[in-house]
GROMACS .gro file of C-alpha atoms in nm:
model
  287
    1MET     CA    1   0.952  -0.484  -0.189
    2ALA     CA    2   0.608  -0.624  -0.113
    3ILE     CA    3   0.522  -0.314   0.092
    4PHE     CA    4   0.630  -0.083  -0.192
    5ALA     CA    5   0.432  -0.286  -0.447
    6THR     CA    6   0.123  -0.259  -0.225
    7CYS     CA    7   0.168   0.118  -0.195
    8MET     CA    8   0.204   0.151  -0.572
    9LEU     CA    9  -0.110  -0.056  -0.629
   10VAL     CA   10  -0.304   0.167  -0.389
   11LEU     CA   11  -0.170   0.484  -0.555
   12ILE     CA   12  -0.254   0.368  -0.908
   13THR     CA   13  -0.602   0.258  -0.800
   14MET     CA   14  -0.667   0.589  -0.627
   15HIS     CA   15  -0.539   0.787  -0.927
   16TRP     CA   16  -0.759   0.590  -1.165
   17GLY     CA   17  -1.062   0.637  -0.940
   18VAL     CA   18  -1.003   1.011  -0.899
   19ARG     CA   19  -0.955   1.061  -1.273
   20LEU     CA   20  -1.269   0.864  -1.355
   21SER     CA   21  -1.469   1.055  -1.096
   22PHE     CA   22  -1.338   1.390  -1.220
   23GLU     CA   23  -1.412   1.321  -1.585
   24HIS     CA   24  -1.767   1.205  -1.516
   25GLY     CA   25  -1.825   1.486  -1.267
   26PHE     CA   26  -1.691   1.754  -1.501
   27VAL     CA   27  -1.906   1.635  -1.791
   28ASP     CA   28  -2.210   1.628  -1.562
   29TYR     CA   29  -2.129   1.980  -1.447
   30ILE     CA   30  -2.115   2.101  -1.808
   31LYS     CA   31  -2.439   1.918  -1.883
   32ARG     CA   32  -2.621   2.081  -1.592
   33GLY     CA   33  -2.489   2.423  -1.694
   34ASN     CA   34  -2.615   2.378  -2.049
   35GLU     CA   35  -2.953   2.262  -1.921
   36GLN     CA   36  -2.982   2.579  -1.715
   37ARG     CA   37  -2.893   2.789  -2.019
   38LEU     CA   38  -3.153   2.602  -2.225
   39ASN     CA   39  -3.416   2.686  -1.965
   40LEU     CA   40  -3.320   3.053  -1.964
   41LEU     CA   41  -3.308   3.067  -2.344
   42SER     CA   42  -3.647   2.897  -2.381
   43ASP     CA   43  -3.805   3.149  -2.140
   44ALA     CA   44  -3.647   3.444  -2.325
   45LEU     CA   45  -3.761   3.307  -2.663
   46ALA     CA   46  -4.114   3.263  -2.528
   47ASP     CA   47  -4.118   3.631  -2.428
   48GLN     CA   48  -3.992   3.735  -2.773
   49TYR     CA   49  -4.250   3.514  -2.943
   50GLU     CA   50  -4.531   3.677  -2.746
   51GLN     CA   51  -4.403   4.020  -2.845
   52HIS     CA   52  -4.377   3.939  -3.218
   53GLY     CA   53  -4.655   3.681  -3.248
   54ASN     CA   54  -4.447   3.451  -3.473
   55TRP     CA   55  -4.095   3.333  -3.544
   56ASP     CA   56  -4.018   3.561  -3.835
   57PHE     CA   57  -3.787   3.772  -3.622
   58LEU     CA   58  -3.564   3.472  -3.561
   59ARG     CA   59  -3.546   3.302  -3.899
   60HIS     CA   60  -3.187   3.301  -4.027
   61ASN     CA   61  -3.089   3.536  -3.745
   62ASP     CA   62  -2.848   3.336  -3.531
   63ARG     CA   63  -2.679   3.655  -3.415
   64LEU     CA   64  -2.994   3.754  -3.226
   65VAL     CA   65  -2.986   3.427  -3.034
   66PHE     CA   66  -2.627   3.481  -2.920
   67THR     CA   67  -2.711   3.840  -2.827
   68MET     CA   68  -2.989   3.707  -2.607
   69LEU     CA   69  -2.750   3.455  -2.451
   70ARG     CA   70  -2.493   3.720  -2.369
   71SER     CA   71  -2.758   3.941  -2.213
   72LEU     CA   72  -2.880   3.651  -2.001
   73GLU     CA   73  -2.532   3.565  -1.879
   74GLN     CA   74  -2.450   3.928  -1.805
   75ASN     CA   75  -2.770   3.971  -1.605
   76PRO     CA   76  -2.695   3.868  -1.243
   77ASP     CA   77  -3.067   3.843  -1.164
   78SER     CA   78  -3.133   3.578  -1.429
   79ASN     CA   79  -2.985   3.286  -1.234
   80SER     CA   80  -2.729   3.308  -0.957
   81GLN     CA   81  -2.646   2.938  -0.998
   82LEU     CA   82  -2.552   2.969  -1.365
   83PRO     CA   83  -2.202   2.829  -1.440
   84PRO     CA   84  -1.932   3.039  -1.608
   85HIS     CA   85  -1.998   3.192  -1.949
   86GLY     CA   86  -1.996   2.989  -2.267
   87TRP     CA   87  -2.183   2.705  -2.431
   88ARG     CA   88  -2.006   2.372  -2.432
   89THR     CA   89  -2.242   2.204  -2.681
   90GLN     CA   90  -2.437   2.286  -2.995
   91PHE     CA   91  -2.805   2.381  -2.979
   92TRP     CA   92  -3.098   2.421  -3.220
   93ILE     CA   93  -3.421   2.622  -3.204
   94LEU     CA   94  -3.725   2.456  -3.367
   95ASP     CA   95  -4.073   2.590  -3.439
   96GLN     CA   96  -4.408   2.407  -3.405
   97GLN     CA   97  -4.345   2.220  -3.732
   98TYR     CA   98  -4.002   2.103  -3.612
   99LYS     CA   99  -3.829   2.330  -3.862
  100VAL     CA  100  -3.491   2.461  -3.757
  101LEU     CA  101  -3.506   2.835  -3.689
  102ALA     CA  102  -3.149   2.876  -3.566
  103GLY     CA  103  -2.855   2.649  -3.508
  104PRO     CA  104  -2.583   2.458  -3.693
  105LYS     CA  105  -2.648   2.287  -4.024
  106SER     CA  106  -2.581   1.940  -3.881
  107PRO     CA  107  -2.882   1.716  -3.810
  108VAL     CA  108  -3.067   1.762  -3.482
  109PRO     CA  109  -2.965   1.477  -3.247
  110PRO     CA  110  -3.268   1.275  -3.136
  111GLU     CA  111  -3.111   1.209  -2.795
  112GLY     CA  112  -3.039   1.576  -2.729
  113THR     CA  113  -3.164   1.772  -2.429
  114ARG     CA  114  -3.506   1.918  -2.516
  115ARG     CA  115  -3.677   2.219  -2.357
  116ASN     CA  116  -4.022   2.346  -2.455
  117ILE     CA  117  -4.074   2.708  -2.552
  118THR     CA  118  -4.401   2.777  -2.370
  119THR     CA  119  -4.594   3.105  -2.374
  120SER     CA  120  -4.779   3.253  -2.079
  121ASN     CA  121  -5.100   3.071  -2.179
  122ASN     CA  122  -4.914   2.734  -2.166
  123LYS     CA  123  -4.895   2.699  -2.543
  124VAL     CA  124  -4.588   2.518  -2.679
  125VAL     CA  125  -4.464   2.720  -2.976
  126GLY     CA  126  -4.125   2.552  -3.027
  127TRP     CA  127  -3.831   2.377  -2.872
  128VAL     CA  128  -3.471   2.440  -2.780
  129ILE     CA  129  -3.257   2.126  -2.824
  130GLY     CA  130  -2.898   2.091  -2.707
  131SER     CA  131  -2.662   1.810  -2.803
  132PRO     CA  132  -2.550   1.589  -2.513
  133PRO     CA  133  -2.192   1.668  -2.396
  134GLU     CA  134  -2.039   1.324  -2.437
  135ARG     CA  135  -1.687   1.470  -2.437
  136LEU     CA  136  -1.505   1.799  -2.385
  137THR     CA  137  -1.501   2.026  -2.689
  138ARG     CA  138  -1.422   2.379  -2.568
  139SER     CA  139  -1.053   2.469  -2.558
  140THR     CA  140  -1.081   2.612  -2.206
  141ASP     CA  141  -1.242   2.292  -2.079
  142ILE     CA  142  -0.980   2.079  -2.254
  143ASN     CA  143  -0.699   2.290  -2.108
  144PHE     CA  144  -0.852   2.262  -1.763
  145ASP     CA  145  -0.881   1.884  -1.799
  146GLN     CA  146  -0.518   1.858  -1.915
  147GLN     CA  147  -0.404   2.073  -1.625
  148GLN     CA  148  -0.588   1.849  -1.381
  149ARG     CA  149  -0.437   1.544  -1.548
  150ARG     CA  150  -0.083   1.684  -1.515
  151THR     CA  151  -0.145   1.781  -1.154
  152SER     CA  152  -0.274   1.435  -1.070
  153TRP     CA  153   0.032   1.269  -1.225
  154ILE     CA  154   0.262   1.504  -1.033
  155ILE     CA  155   0.082   1.405  -0.714
  156VAL     CA  156   0.124   1.038  -0.805
  157GLY     CA  157   0.497   1.090  -0.867
  158LEU     CA  158   0.550   1.268  -0.535
  159SER     CA  159   0.342   1.006  -0.357
  160THR     CA  160   0.556   0.735  -0.516
  161LEU     CA  161   0.874   0.896  -0.385
  162LEU     CA  162   0.717   0.931  -0.042
  163ALA     CA  163   0.604   0.568  -0.051
  164ALA     CA  164   0.954   0.455  -0.151
  165LEU     CA  165   1.108   0.651   0.136
  166ALA     CA  166   0.853   0.518   0.385
  167THR     CA  167   0.907   0.163   0.258
  168TRP     CA  168   1.284   0.195   0.294
  169LEU     CA  169   1.252   0.325   0.651
  170MET     CA  170   1.002   0.053   0.740
  171ALA     CA  171   1.223  -0.214   0.585
  172ARG     CA  172   1.519  -0.093   0.787
  173GLY     CA  173   1.313  -0.093   1.103
  174LEU     CA  174   1.184  -0.443   1.038
  175LEU     CA  175   1.493  -0.611   0.893
  176ALA     CA  176   1.749  -0.482   1.145
  177PRO     CA  177   1.605  -0.672   1.446
  178VAL     CA  178   1.542  -0.978   1.228
  179LYS     CA  179   1.908  -0.975   1.117
  180ARG     CA  180   2.019  -0.949   1.480
  181LEU     CA  181   1.806  -1.251   1.566
  182VAL     CA  182   1.946  -1.450   1.274
  183ASP     CA  183   2.306  -1.370   1.373
  184GLY     CA  184   2.231  -1.458   1.735
  185THR     CA  185   2.081  -1.791   1.630
  186HIS     CA  186   2.397  -1.875   1.435
  187HIS     CA  187   2.608  -1.795   1.743
  188LEU     CA  188   2.392  -2.019   1.961
  189ALA     CA  189   2.420  -2.301   1.709
  190ALA     CA  190   2.800  -2.263   1.725
  191GLY     CA  191   2.793  -2.306   2.105
  192ASN     CA  192   2.837  -1.941   2.205
  193PHE     CA  193   2.567  -1.935   2.472
  194ALA     CA  194   2.675  -1.593   2.601
  195THR     CA  195   2.518  -1.435   2.292
  196ARG     CA  196   2.247  -1.174   2.354
  197VAL     CA  197   2.045  -0.954   2.113
  198GLU     CA  198   1.935  -0.597   2.165
  199VAL     CA  199   1.568  -0.541   2.250
  200SER     CA  200   1.479  -0.220   2.065
  201SER     CA  201   1.098  -0.225   2.058
  202ARG     CA  202   0.786  -0.337   2.242
  203ASP     CA  203   0.621  -0.509   1.947
  204GLU     CA  204   0.625  -0.876   1.845
  205LEU     CA  205   0.987  -0.854   1.729
  206GLY     CA  206   1.085  -0.707   2.063
  207GLN     CA  207   0.907  -0.990   2.245
  208LEU     CA  208   1.084  -1.241   2.021
  209ALA     CA  209   1.419  -1.080   2.108
  210ARG     CA  210   1.338  -1.107   2.480
  211ASP     CA  211   1.245  -1.474   2.439
  212PHE     CA  212   1.570  -1.531   2.250
  213ASN     CA  213   1.769  -1.380   2.536
  214LEU     CA  214   1.584  -1.600   2.786
  215LEU     CA  215   1.664  -1.906   2.575
  216ALA     CA  216   2.032  -1.809   2.551
  217SER     CA  217   2.045  -1.750   2.927
  218SER     CA  218   1.892  -2.092   2.995
  219LEU     CA  219   2.135  -2.263   2.760
  220GLU     CA  220   2.428  -2.080   2.918
  221LYS     CA  221   2.312  -2.181   3.266
  222ASN     CA  222   2.267  -2.544   3.162
  223GLU     CA  223   2.612  -2.549   3.003
  224SER     CA  224   2.765  -2.406   3.319
  225MET     CA  225   2.590  -2.672   3.529
  226ARG     CA  226   2.712  -2.944   3.294
  227ARG     CA  227   3.070  -2.827   3.319
  228ALA     CA  228   3.049  -2.811   3.698
  229PHE     CA  229   2.901  -3.159   3.710
  230MET     CA  230   3.176  -3.301   3.490
  231ALA     CA  231   3.441  -3.130   3.704
  232ASP     CA  232   3.294  -3.281   4.023
  233ILE     CA  233   3.288  -3.628   3.869
  234SER     CA  234   3.650  -3.594   3.756
  235HIS     CA  235   3.757  -3.476   4.101
  236GLU     CA  236   3.574  -3.758   4.278
  237LEU     CA  237   3.725  -4.023   4.051
  238ARG     CA  238   4.083  -3.895   4.060
  239THR     CA  239   4.171  -4.014   4.415
  240PRO     CA  240   4.024  -4.369   4.389
  241LEU     CA  241   4.193  -4.414   4.054
  242ALA     CA  242   4.529  -4.312   4.199
  243ILE     CA  243   4.487  -4.567   4.478
  244LEU     CA  244   4.388  -4.830   4.224
  245ARG     CA  245   4.699  -4.759   4.017
  246GLY     CA  246   4.919  -4.792   4.326
  247GLU     CA  247   4.772  -5.123   4.422
  248THR     CA  248   4.810  -5.246   4.067
  249GLY     CA  249   5.178  -5.149   4.063
  250SER     CA  250   5.251  -5.324   4.395
  251ASP     CA  251   5.145  -5.649   4.240
  252ALA     CA  252   5.436  -5.639   3.995
  253GLY     CA  253   5.684  -5.786   4.253
  254TRP     CA  254   5.497  -6.104   4.315
  255ARG     CA  255   5.323  -6.136   3.979
  256ALA     CA  256   5.588  -6.389   3.863
  257GLN     CA  257   5.500  -6.618   4.156
  258THR     CA  258   5.129  -6.636   4.074
  259ASP     CA  259   4.966  -6.857   3.825
  260ALA     CA  260   4.861  -6.749   3.475
  261GLY     CA  261   4.499  -6.666   3.575
  262SER     CA  262   4.604  -6.427   3.848
  263ASP     CA  263   4.846  -6.261   3.607
  264ARG     CA  264   4.568  -6.200   3.355
  265LEU     CA  265   4.345  -6.056   3.630
  266ALA     CA  266   4.613  -5.815   3.745
  267THR     CA  267   4.681  -5.706   3.387
  268LYS     CA  268   4.311  -5.647   3.324
  269ARG     CA  269   4.276  -5.447   3.646
  270SER     CA  270   4.575  -5.232   3.557
  271GLY     CA  271   4.440  -5.164   3.208
  272GLY     CA  272   4.098  -5.069   3.347
  273ALA     CA  273   4.255  -4.824   3.591
  274ASP     CA  274   4.454  -4.660   3.310
  275GLN     CA  275   4.145  -4.635   3.090
  276ALA     CA  276   3.940  -4.479   3.372
  277GLY     CA  277   4.220  -4.232   3.432
  278ARG     CA  278   4.226  -4.128   3.068
  279ARG     CA  279   3.846  -4.078   3.066
  280SER     CA  280   3.869  -3.869   3.382
  281ALA     CA  281   4.138  -3.653   3.222
  282SER     CA  282   3.927  -3.619   2.908
  283ALA     CA  283   3.627  -3.509   3.116
  284VAL     CA  284   3.839  -3.238   3.276
  285ALA     CA  285   3.968  -3.127   2.935
  286VAL     CA  286   3.620  -3.078   2.783
  287ARG     CA  287   3.482  -2.871   3.069
   0.00000   0.00000   0.00000
């Protein structure tokens, strides 16, 4: 679960970063395209001003401005770096007295992009001002942005499914050897020292499994040595104890002729022999 949560955090962070970068980059692209169009329009207006000598040809003639724009965009020699057709922002054309010659009726934005209309003798006869593209306004740009947004979310969804599958496979690969080690530990704790676990990798878990098998082998060997030792002790004690029992039994015939102290000594010796015999039998039983 922690691995999947980490993958989701990385995916969401990447998606947010890509979206932010795209939105800023797309707006900057539109802004640069409009600036290039402003430059071309200011040069064309300067040529027209030199031909007419004043701005009378342009007053209340917005159609002429758009005709000039279309001719500029259709002319491949005007600027090969010009973006696709169409203005994304509003623009105004002002004369030397800052009077609006062409453009929308809304106020001219003071923070707009300004380009001088300069004649061949470096005389500024007006300005072209474009509003800054703070957001997308054209339907084609909005549709493109929405398409990119949908595509990015589809990519996030597919990446989430892929991350879930990868997490499941990784969890299986990690938990399976851990579960084998846990089960093996329970078997060792129960005294089953013949338990071994499968070594299925060369990583740290594989090394841990090999160490577990070495531990189990050592415990099994020690248990075998203990059983053999107990069996040897039982075998070595069995014969002397049998002799001791026989000697104790032979005393029964003359026990009545002895005094009370000797009788107690014989009884104590007989009881000790029986107790040692029982312990020897118990040692054999627990091997």
